[in-house]
Structure formats: C-alpha cells, structure tokens
C-alpha cells in the first residue's frame, strides 16, 4: 500500500510528486504511456516560466521536472490509468496492464485534452493533414499552404511556429478580434507568411486521401467559400480530462473537478486535484506547478491526520479548513 499516488505528469503532477517525495511519502506517479509530460511536450520555447531568462524548450523543462521529482524518491510509471475507485479509505488505481495500485491518497493532475471542431471528416483526416500539434507535425508541411483554427495563445503560437516551414499560414478565427495575449498577437501580425481570416468558421474539412481544403462559413452573413490548403491545425482550446472520475468526483459547470475554496480537496476525503483539470481560467505551466504544490501539502496534512487517528477537524489544513473533508 502506497501513501500517495499522483496521476498525471505535467507541471502539476511532477510538482505534487516533488513535494510529496521531499515529505518522504515516496509517491508513485503514473505518467501515461503516450502523453507523458503533458502539454508542454508539444510546445517549443517556454519564455514565461520563472528562472529561465533565456527561455527553455517545453520537453526540456518537463525532463527537468521529472528528474527533480525522481531525485527525492518519486517512482514514475509510464502507463495509462483505466479506472479508479476513490470511494473507500483505500484508493484503488487500475492500469491498462490490469495491474492495480493502492494508496491512502490520490492526486489527480490529469490536465486537459485538445478540443476538436466536431466535424464529420476531422478524425478521418487526422494524421492526413489534420493535426493538433504544430511541433509534432509542422515539419511535414514545408513549402505548403496550411491553416490554424483559433484565436487564443495556442493558435498564435502554432501559427508563428508553422510559418518557419509553411509557405503560407492562414489563421481562421470565428470573431474579428483575438483572445491571445498582446505579445503573441503582435508576433503573429508581424509575420509576413501569416494571413488572418476573420469572422470565419470551418464547417467542413475536404479531401479523400489527404486534406485538400476547408469550407468556411462567414459568421456574420453565413456565406460559404472554399479555401485550398494541405494542412489544418486545430488550436481551439482544451477540455479537462475527467473521464476517470465521472460519477465519483463533483465537477464544476466548466467541467473541471470541483475543489473546496483555494485548496485541492475534492468532495471525497483523500482525493485531491491540481493543475488544468481544476482550472478553467489561468492554465499556465507556473500556475499548474503551484497548484501541484497545494495538492501535495493538502495530501500531506490529510495523511498526517489519518495516521495519527485524529478526528476530521483536529488538524487544520494549510488553508485553515478541516483536513479530512467530509463528503
Ligand atoms: P483559449 O484561450 O481558450 O482560446 C481558444 C480559441 O479558440 C478562442 O479564440 C476561441 O474563440 C476559439 N474557439 C473555441 N472553440 C472553438 C470552436 N468550436 N470553433 C472555432 N473556434 C473556437 O485556448 P488556448 O489558446 O489553447 O489557450 C489556453 C490557455 O493556455 C490560455 O490561458 C493561454 O494563455 C495559455 N497558453 C499560453 C501560451 C503561452 O503563454 N506561451 C501558449 C499557449 C497557451 P473565441 O475567442 O471566440 O472564444
């Protein structure tokens, strides 16, 4: 039986594991078999993580976080969790291999998954021109005409990165102003290869074997037109990954795991959540890391009270609330 299992390997998961390991709780971190390292693995240069004035590549940052967590005794498993049973005092985590792990406390740091446009041919043409990851697939579009859908930081980052390879990059946005931060907007506006297509919605992805174009609808007039291109990068945000906890943990209206106040405590004792899976608003690597810290400290207090056999209200958590939340 473990003290604590962390599910997820982005900044929230590794930071939670780092703190838990330094508290001598010897955490097991389950990192996923294909998406280990979280969203920063699909990022190029991270310029806003404190302590790196020259910037740091996303995968390098995650590698450092993993090493730092392991240095203090975190055990990392690169497997997928397929089921969790969180309701009892002993939490059970089942892996794709069928192996089960038990712990007194679990921290969910499962992040979020790319949002899809929801179009008929989107999945069929995935890997055949439709992509969600510029850093993974950008290289294949050297000299091509492509488009990025979205108006947030992700879309600007992808478009700016893709203009290194592509001949032409359209940014298709459903409104006439961007959601992205000013610095990211300015960078995209200054890029000669990027052309903005405003007030436009992609209503169809066209192509048999590969993407040959998209059909756009004007969001004001409804007028339709075709745009020829060979690649479509979808960068329209993310949805929290909560499929494992449906029916066990309370969710918010935004679909994130509900936590109590500024803590990481969920509706179940011994179950904590951190990072993008609880955060519909800020969603930065540094806020996720901070959130992982909160979860580790909350879990540490919970375990201390549990092992001392104290009543629910006896040991105040860092935020002053009872450690063992009653469901
Ligand atoms: P986001 O900020 O939620 O932006 C999503 C964009 O996609 C919005 O412009 C939205 O349009 C559009 N959109 C959403 N659903 C759509 C749909 N079905 N069809 C067409 N367009 C749709 O998501 P994000 O850009 O992925 O950024 C998420 C968070 O990560 C943000 O906090 C961001 O600051 C952060 N981030 C930071 C960096 C960085 O600092 N380097 C890089 C990437 C991301 P509307 O504007 O009309 O809603």
PDB file of N, CA and C in Angstrom, residues 98-142:
ATOM      1  N   UNK A  98      -3.743  -4.029 -16.333  1.00  0.00           N
ATOM      2  CA  UNK A  98      -4.548  -4.801 -15.387  1.00  0.00           C
ATOM      3  C   UNK A  98      -4.002  -4.714 -13.971  1.00  0.00           C
ATOM      4  N   UNK A  99      -2.756  -4.250 -13.860  1.00  0.00           N
ATOM      5  CA  UNK A  99      -2.117  -4.091 -12.555  1.00  0.00           C
ATOM      6  C   UNK A  99      -2.900  -3.079 -11.709  1.00  0.00           C
ATOM      7  N   UNK A 100      -2.978  -3.335 -10.404  1.00  0.00           N
ATOM      8  CA  UNK A 100      -3.673  -2.379  -9.531  1.00  0.00           C
ATOM      9  C   UNK A 100      -2.719  -1.843  -8.473  1.00  0.00           C
ATOM     10  N   UNK A 101      -2.874  -0.572  -8.154  1.00  0.00           N
ATOM     11  CA  UNK A 101      -2.087   0.057  -7.094  1.00  0.00           C
ATOM     12  C   UNK A 101      -3.047   0.670  -6.082  1.00  0.00           C
ATOM     13  N   UNK A 102      -2.641   0.588  -4.806  1.00  0.00           N
ATOM     14  CA  UNK A 102      -3.497   1.125  -3.745  1.00  0.00           C
ATOM     15  C   UNK A 102      -2.759   2.222  -2.993  1.00  0.00           C
ATOM     16  N   UNK A 103      -3.526   3.186  -2.516  1.00  0.00           N
ATOM     17  CA  UNK A 103      -2.905   4.271  -1.749  1.00  0.00           C
ATOM     18  C   UNK A 103      -3.935   4.881  -0.803  1.00  0.00           C
ATOM     19  N   UNK A 104      -3.410   5.580   0.216  1.00  0.00           N
ATOM     20  CA  UNK A 104      -4.317   6.299   1.128  1.00  0.00           C
ATOM     21  C   UNK A 104      -4.804   7.597   0.490  1.00  0.00           C
ATOM     22  N   UNK A 105      -3.991   8.151  -0.393  1.00  0.00           N
ATOM     23  CA  UNK A 105      -4.377   9.432  -1.013  1.00  0.00           C
ATOM     24  C   UNK A 105      -4.036   9.410  -2.504  1.00  0.00           C
ATOM     25  N   UNK A 106      -4.847  10.118  -3.271  1.00  0.00           N
ATOM     26  CA  UNK A 106      -4.611  10.232  -4.724  1.00  0.00           C
ATOM     27  C   UNK A 106      -4.685  11.702  -5.116  1.00  0.00           C
ATOM     28  N   UNK A 107      -3.745  12.116  -5.950  1.00  0.00           N
ATOM     29  CA  UNK A 107      -3.804  13.469  -6.526  1.00  0.00           C
ATOM     30  C   UNK A 107      -4.063  13.341  -8.026  1.00  0.00           C
ATOM     31  N   UNK A 108      -5.130  13.967  -8.490  1.00  0.00           N
ATOM     32  CA  UNK A 108      -5.421  13.993  -9.922  1.00  0.00           C
ATOM     33  C   UNK A 108      -4.788  15.232 -10.539  1.00  0.00           C
ATOM     34  N   UNK A 109      -3.897  14.986 -11.501  1.00  0.00           N
ATOM     35  CA  UNK A 109      -3.285  16.101 -12.240  1.00  0.00           C
ATOM     36  C   UNK A 109      -3.310  15.706 -13.711  1.00  0.00           C
ATOM     37  N   UNK A 110      -4.507  15.381 -14.172  1.00  0.00           N
ATOM     38  CA  UNK A 110      -4.660  14.762 -15.494  1.00  0.00           C
ATOM     39  C   UNK A 110      -4.774  15.788 -16.626  1.00  0.00           C
ATOM     40  N   UNK A 111      -4.737  17.078 -16.284  1.00  0.00           N
ATOM     41  CA  UNK A 111      -4.665  18.111 -17.316  1.00  0.00           C
ATOM     42  C   UNK A 111      -5.894  18.171 -18.206  1.00  0.00           C
ATOM     43  N   UNK A 112      -5.643  18.501 -19.457  1.00  0.00           N
ATOM     44  CA  UNK A 112      -6.764  18.670 -20.376  1.00  0.00           C
ATOM     45  C   UNK A 112      -6.384  18.115 -21.750  1.00  0.00           C
ATOM     46  N   UNK A 113      -7.409  17.862 -22.547  1.00  0.00           N
ATOM     47  CA  UNK A 113      -7.184  17.277 -23.877  1.00  0.00           C
ATOM     48  C   UNK A 113      -7.584  18.280 -24.951  1.00  0.00           C
ATOM     49  N   UNK A 114      -6.927  18.202 -26.117  1.00  0.00           N
ATOM     50  CA  UNK A 114      -7.244  19.112 -27.212  1.00  0.00           C
ATOM     51  C   UNK A 114      -8.722  19.037 -27.570  1.00  0.00           C
ATOM     52  N   UNK A 115      -9.313  20.200 -27.787  1.00  0.00           N
ATOM     53  CA  UNK A 115     -10.699  20.256 -28.220  1.00  0.00           C
ATOM     54  C   UNK A 115     -10.762  20.016 -29.737  1.00  0.00           C
ATOM     55  N   UNK A 116     -11.797  19.340 -30.172  1.00  0.00           N
ATOM     56  CA  UNK A 116     -11.971  19.097 -31.607  1.00  0.00           C
ATOM     57  C   UNK A 116     -13.042  20.027 -32.169  1.00  0.00           C
ATOM     58  N   UNK A 117     -13.020  20.201 -33.494  1.00  0.00           N
ATOM     59  CA  UNK A 117     -14.030  21.045 -34.137  1.00  0.00           C
ATOM     60  C   UNK A 117     -15.374  20.335 -34.186  1.00  0.00           C
ATOM     61  N   UNK A 118     -15.331  19.008 -34.147  1.00  0.00           N
ATOM     62  CA  UNK A 118     -16.576  18.233 -34.189  1.00  0.00           C
ATOM     63  C   UNK A 118     -17.104  18.059 -35.599  1.00  0.00           C
ATOM     64  N   UNK A 119     -16.214  18.094 -36.596  1.00  0.00           N
ATOM     65  CA  UNK A 119     -16.656  17.961 -37.990  1.00  0.00           C
ATOM     66  C   UNK A 119     -16.575  16.511 -38.445  1.00  0.00           C
ATOM     67  N   UNK A 120     -17.405  16.195 -39.407  1.00  0.00           N
ATOM     68  CA  UNK A 120     -17.559  14.807 -39.859  1.00  0.00           C
ATOM     69  C   UNK A 120     -16.218  14.165 -40.230  1.00  0.00           C
ATOM     70  N   UNK A 121     -15.396  14.886 -41.022  1.00  0.00           N
ATOM     71  CA  UNK A 121     -14.188  14.257 -41.558  1.00  0.00           C
ATOM     72  C   UNK A 121     -12.915  14.576 -40.756  1.00  0.00           C
ATOM     73  N   UNK A 122     -13.094  15.216 -39.612  1.00  0.00           N
ATOM     74  CA  UNK A 122     -11.930  15.649 -38.824  1.00  0.00           C
ATOM     75  C   UNK A 122     -11.077  14.450 -38.375  1.00  0.00           C
ATOM     76  N   UNK A 123     -11.735  13.448 -37.826  1.00  0.00           N
ATOM     77  CA  UNK A 123     -10.988  12.278 -37.335  1.00  0.00           C
ATOM     78  C   UNK A 123     -10.427  11.451 -38.490  1.00  0.00           C
ATOM     79  N   UNK A 124     -11.243  11.310 -39.540  1.00  0.00           N
ATOM     80  CA  UNK A 124     -10.798  10.506 -40.688  1.00  0.00           C
ATOM     81  C   UNK A 124      -9.524  11.071 -41.300  1.00  0.00           C
ATOM     82  N   UNK A 125      -9.411  12.406 -41.337  1.00  0.00           N
ATOM     83  CA  UNK A 125      -8.243  13.042 -41.955  1.00  0.00           C
ATOM     84  C   UNK A 125      -7.167  13.414 -40.927  1.00  0.00           C
ATOM     85  N   UNK A 126      -7.380  12.962 -39.692  1.00  0.00           N
ATOM     86  CA  UNK A 126      -6.353  13.189 -38.667  1.00  0.00           C
ATOM     87  C   UNK A 126      -5.088  12.418 -39.057  1.00  0.00           C
ATOM     88  N   UNK A 127      -3.938  13.094 -39.033  1.00  0.00           N
ATOM     89  CA  UNK A 127      -2.697  12.462 -39.479  1.00  0.00           C
ATOM     90  C   UNK A 127      -2.556  12.486 -40.993  1.00  0.00           C
ATOM     91  N   UNK A 128      -3.563  12.970 -41.677  1.00  0.00           N
ATOM     92  CA  UNK A 128      -3.542  13.105 -43.153  1.00  0.00           C
ATOM     93  C   UNK A 128      -3.779  14.569 -43.513  1.00  0.00           C
ATOM     94  N   UNK A 129      -3.276  15.437 -42.679  1.00  0.00           N
ATOM     95  CA  UNK A 129      -3.421  16.874 -42.922  1.00  0.00           C
ATOM     96  C   UNK A 129      -4.055  17.590 -41.741  1.00  0.00           C
ATOM     97  N   UNK A 130      -4.865  16.865 -40.959  1.00  0.00           N
ATOM     98  CA  UNK A 130      -5.443  17.498 -39.760  1.00  0.00           C
ATOM     99  C   UNK A 130      -4.557  17.153 -38.566  1.00  0.00           C
ATOM    100  N   UNK A 131      -4.200  18.166 -37.812  1.00  0.00           N
ATOM    101  CA  UNK A 131      -3.296  17.946 -36.673  1.00  0.00           C
ATOM    102  C   UNK A 131      -3.678  18.847 -35.506  1.00  0.00           C
ATOM    103  N   UNK A 132      -3.265  18.442 -34.299  1.00  0.00           N
ATOM    104  CA  UNK A 132      -3.473  19.253 -33.098  1.00  0.00           C
ATOM    105  C   UNK A 132      -2.134  19.683 -32.507  1.00  0.00           C
ATOM    106  N   UNK A 133      -1.053  19.391 -33.237  1.00  0.00           N
ATOM    107  CA  UNK A 133       0.266  19.614 -32.639  1.00  0.00           C
ATOM    108  C   UNK A 133       1.265  20.107 -33.684  1.00  0.00           C
ATOM    109  N   UNK A 134       1.508  21.426 -33.680  1.00  0.00           N
ATOM    110  CA  UNK A 134       2.425  22.005 -34.667  1.00  0.00           C
ATOM    111  C   UNK A 134       3.849  21.494 -34.477  1.00  0.00           C
ATOM    112  N   UNK A 135       4.280  21.359 -33.237  1.00  0.00           N
ATOM    113  CA  UNK A 135       5.667  20.927 -33.035  1.00  0.00           C
ATOM    114  C   UNK A 135       5.870  19.473 -33.460  1.00  0.00           C
ATOM    115  N   UNK A 136       4.778  18.673 -33.374  1.00  0.00           N
ATOM    116  CA  UNK A 136       4.908  17.271 -33.795  1.00  0.00           C
ATOM    117  C   UNK A 136       4.911  17.167 -35.321  1.00  0.00           C
ATOM    118  N   UNK A 137       4.034  17.929 -35.977  1.00  0.00           N
ATOM    119  CA  UNK A 137       3.745  17.678 -37.395  1.00  0.00           C
ATOM    120  C   UNK A 137       4.173  18.793 -38.341  1.00  0.00           C
ATOM    121  N   UNK A 138       4.601  19.925 -37.795  1.00  0.00           N
ATOM    122  CA  UNK A 138       4.910  21.095 -38.633  1.00  0.00           C
ATOM    123  C   UNK A 138       5.897  20.785 -39.742  1.00  0.00           C
ATOM    124  N   UNK A 139       6.868  19.976 -39.448  1.00  0.00           N
ATOM    125  CA  UNK A 139       7.930  19.645 -40.383  1.00  0.00           C
ATOM    126  C   UNK A 139       7.402  19.088 -41.706  1.00  0.00           C
ATOM    127  N   UNK A 140       6.253  18.366 -41.623  1.00  0.00           N
ATOM    128  CA  UNK A 140       5.702  17.727 -42.820  1.00  0.00           C
ATOM    129  C   UNK A 140       5.060  18.725 -43.784  1.00  0.00           C
ATOM    130  N   UNK A 141       4.974  19.981 -43.376  1.00  0.00           N
ATOM    131  CA  UNK A 141       4.258  20.959 -44.202  1.00  0.00           C
ATOM    132  C   UNK A 141       5.195  22.012 -44.788  1.00  0.00           C
ATOM    133  N   UNK A 142       6.444  21.609 -44.968  1.00  0.00           N
ATOM    134  CA  UNK A 142       7.425  22.517 -45.575  1.00  0.00           C
ATOM    135  C   UNK A 142       6.951  22.936 -46.977  1.00  0.00           C
TER     136      UNK A 142
END
